[in-house]
Amino acid sequence: NVEYLKNGFITDYSQHSDTEDFAEMLSTYIINPQEYWDAQLKAAGTDGAKAINAKLDIVRGYMKDSWNVDIDVLRATILRRQNDVLKGKIDLTDISID
C-alpha cells in the first residue's frame, strides 16, 4: 500500500508529525539512489510527487541555508561509501583512526 506516497509523504512513518516528515524526507533521499527515488515519485502519482518534491526543496534549502550542506553532494558521498562497504573496500571491524 503506497497511499502515504499519494498523500505526499515519502514514508508511512513520515505522516506522524511535521518533524518526522522532515527527517524521513532527508534520510530517505540521502540513502537511496535516484532510481529508488524516481520509483517512489512514480508510485506517488502527479499530486503526491508534486508535494514530495516541494518538501524536498524545503529540506534542500534548509540544509543549505542553515548548515551549508548540499544534500545532493551528501547523497553522492553516502551512496559511494555504501558501495565501498558492499564491495569490501572498507574494513568495518577496524575502528582505528590514522
PDB file of C-alpha atoms in Angstrom:
ATOM      1  CA  ASN A   1       0.000   0.000   0.000  1.00  0.00           C
ATOM      2  CA  VAL A   2       1.513   3.301  -1.098  1.00  0.00           C
ATOM      3  CA  GLU A   3      -1.316   5.559  -0.004  1.00  0.00           C
ATOM      4  CA  TYR A   4       1.156   7.614   2.026  1.00  0.00           C
ATOM      5  CA  LEU A   5       3.046   8.416  -1.182  1.00  0.00           C
ATOM      6  CA  LYS A   6      -0.133   9.567  -2.886  1.00  0.00           C
ATOM      7  CA  ASN A   7      -0.770  11.793   0.142  1.00  0.00           C
ATOM      8  CA  GLY A   8       2.638  13.461  -0.271  1.00  0.00           C
ATOM      9  CA  PHE A   9       4.658  11.554   2.333  1.00  0.00           C
ATOM     10  CA  ILE A  10       7.867   9.730   1.433  1.00  0.00           C
ATOM     11  CA  THR A  11       7.380   7.009   4.078  1.00  0.00           C
ATOM     12  CA  ASP A  12       4.473   5.752   6.112  1.00  0.00           C
ATOM     13  CA  TYR A  13       6.200   6.933   9.296  1.00  0.00           C
ATOM     14  CA  SER A  14       6.626  10.467   7.969  1.00  0.00           C
ATOM     15  CA  GLN A  15       2.890  11.001   8.455  1.00  0.00           C
ATOM     16  CA  HIS A  16       3.304  11.067  12.256  1.00  0.00           C
ATOM     17  CA  SER A  17       4.414  14.697  12.563  1.00  0.00           C
ATOM     18  CA  ASP A  18       5.996  17.550  10.665  1.00  0.00           C
ATOM     19  CA  THR A  19       9.390  16.883  12.266  1.00  0.00           C
ATOM     20  CA  GLU A  20       9.244  13.211  11.303  1.00  0.00           C
ATOM     21  CA  ASP A  21       8.187  14.205   7.802  1.00  0.00           C
ATOM     22  CA  PHE A  22      11.269  16.424   7.519  1.00  0.00           C
ATOM     23  CA  ALA A  23      13.608  13.779   8.958  1.00  0.00           C
ATOM     24  CA  GLU A  24      12.205  10.990   6.786  1.00  0.00           C
ATOM     25  CA  MET A  25      12.430  13.180   3.689  1.00  0.00           C
ATOM     26  CA  LEU A  26      16.106  13.896   4.318  1.00  0.00           C
ATOM     27  CA  SER A  27      17.106  10.386   5.364  1.00  0.00           C
ATOM     28  CA  THR A  28      15.184   8.631   2.605  1.00  0.00           C
ATOM     29  CA  TYR A  29      16.627  10.954  -0.017  1.00  0.00           C
ATOM     30  CA  ILE A  30      20.270  10.703   1.013  1.00  0.00           C
ATOM     31  CA  ILE A  31      20.475   6.921   1.493  1.00  0.00           C
ATOM     32  CA  ASN A  32      18.687   5.797  -1.664  1.00  0.00           C
ATOM     33  CA  PRO A  33      19.818   6.001  -5.290  1.00  0.00           C
ATOM     34  CA  GLN A  34      17.984   8.103  -7.860  1.00  0.00           C
ATOM     35  CA  GLU A  35      16.259   5.022  -9.312  1.00  0.00           C
ATOM     36  CA  TYR A  36      14.589   4.344  -5.959  1.00  0.00           C
ATOM     37  CA  TRP A  37      13.566   7.980  -5.580  1.00  0.00           C
ATOM     38  CA  ASP A  38      12.126   8.049  -9.102  1.00  0.00           C
ATOM     39  CA  ALA A  39      10.128   4.872  -8.425  1.00  0.00           C
ATOM     40  CA  GLN A  40       8.688   6.412  -5.249  1.00  0.00           C
ATOM     41  CA  LEU A  41       7.661   9.547  -7.126  1.00  0.00           C
ATOM     42  CA  LYS A  42       6.076   7.475  -9.874  1.00  0.00           C
ATOM     43  CA  ALA A  43       4.094   5.480  -7.296  1.00  0.00           C
ATOM     44  CA  ALA A  44       3.020   8.755  -5.657  1.00  0.00           C
ATOM     45  CA  GLY A  45       1.250   9.952  -8.772  1.00  0.00           C
ATOM     46  CA  THR A  46       1.198  13.527 -10.005  1.00  0.00           C
ATOM     47  CA  ASP A  47      -0.179  15.215  -6.876  1.00  0.00           C
ATOM     48  CA  GLY A  48       1.827  13.138  -4.417  1.00  0.00           C
ATOM     49  CA  ALA A  49       5.048  13.638  -6.361  1.00  0.00           C
ATOM     50  CA  LYS A  50       4.409  17.371  -6.525  1.00  0.00           C
ATOM     51  CA  ALA A  51       4.010  17.541  -2.728  1.00  0.00           C
ATOM     52  CA  ILE A  52       7.071  15.350  -2.110  1.00  0.00           C
ATOM     53  CA  ASN A  53       9.233  17.404  -4.455  1.00  0.00           C
ATOM     54  CA  ALA A  54       8.054  20.639  -2.813  1.00  0.00           C
ATOM     55  CA  LYS A  55       9.022  19.250   0.596  1.00  0.00           C
ATOM     56  CA  LEU A  56      12.375  18.097  -0.745  1.00  0.00           C
ATOM     57  CA  ASP A  57      13.022  21.634  -1.972  1.00  0.00           C
ATOM     58  CA  ILE A  58      12.297  22.929   1.541  1.00  0.00           C
ATOM     59  CA  VAL A  59      14.658  20.365   3.071  1.00  0.00           C
ATOM     60  CA  ARG A  60      17.325  21.164   0.472  1.00  0.00           C
ATOM     61  CA  GLY A  61      17.037  24.897   1.147  1.00  0.00           C
ATOM     62  CA  TYR A  62      17.076  24.500   4.920  1.00  0.00           C
ATOM     63  CA  MET A  63      20.137  22.268   4.894  1.00  0.00           C
ATOM     64  CA  LYS A  64      21.990  24.642   2.566  1.00  0.00           C
ATOM     65  CA  ASP A  65      20.985  27.879   4.293  1.00  0.00           C
ATOM     66  CA  SER A  66      21.255  26.698   7.908  1.00  0.00           C
ATOM     67  CA  TRP A  67      24.107  24.195   7.739  1.00  0.00           C
ATOM     68  CA  ASN A  68      25.806  24.906   4.394  1.00  0.00           C
ATOM     69  CA  VAL A  69      25.167  21.276   3.425  1.00  0.00           C
ATOM     70  CA  ASP A  70      24.365  20.418  -0.173  1.00  0.00           C
ATOM     71  CA  ILE A  71      22.220  17.307   0.223  1.00  0.00           C
ATOM     72  CA  ASP A  72      22.987  16.197  -3.318  1.00  0.00           C
ATOM     73  CA  VAL A  73      26.722  16.155  -2.542  1.00  0.00           C
ATOM     74  CA  LEU A  74      25.982  14.455   0.783  1.00  0.00           C
ATOM     75  CA  ARG A  75      23.858  11.851  -1.014  1.00  0.00           C
ATOM     76  CA  ALA A  76      26.541  11.131  -3.599  1.00  0.00           C
ATOM     77  CA  THR A  77      29.116  10.684  -0.830  1.00  0.00           C
ATOM     78  CA  ILE A  78      26.883   8.400   1.232  1.00  0.00           C
ATOM     79  CA  LEU A  79      25.974   6.248  -1.765  1.00  0.00           C
ATOM     80  CA  ARG A  80      29.645   5.996  -2.773  1.00  0.00           C
ATOM     81  CA  ARG A  81      30.637   4.987   0.756  1.00  0.00           C
ATOM     82  CA  GLN A  82      27.778   2.443   0.914  1.00  0.00           C
ATOM     83  CA  ASN A  83      29.078   0.896  -2.278  1.00  0.00           C
ATOM     84  CA  ASP A  84      32.611   0.877  -0.868  1.00  0.00           C
ATOM     85  CA  VAL A  85      31.358  -1.083   2.143  1.00  0.00           C
ATOM     86  CA  LEU A  86      29.422  -3.528  -0.023  1.00  0.00           C
ATOM     87  CA  LYS A  87      32.451  -4.077  -2.254  1.00  0.00           C
ATOM     88  CA  GLY A  88      34.664  -4.763   0.767  1.00  0.00           C
ATOM     89  CA  LYS A  89      36.791  -1.665   0.279  1.00  0.00           C
ATOM     90  CA  ILE A  90      36.183  -0.617   3.887  1.00  0.00           C
ATOM     91  CA  ASP A  91      37.008  -2.823   6.857  1.00  0.00           C
ATOM     92  CA  LEU A  92      34.168  -2.256   9.322  1.00  0.00           C
ATOM     93  CA  THR A  93      35.969  -4.231  12.008  1.00  0.00           C
ATOM     94  CA  ASP A  94      38.826  -1.718  12.176  1.00  0.00           C
ATOM     95  CA  ILE A  95      37.803   1.393  14.073  1.00  0.00           C
ATOM     96  CA  SER A  96      41.286   2.836  14.483  1.00  0.00           C
ATOM     97  CA  ILE A  97      41.936   6.397  13.422  1.00  0.00           C
ATOM     98  CA  ASP A  98      45.103   7.002  11.433  1.00  0.00           C
TER      99      ASP A  98
END
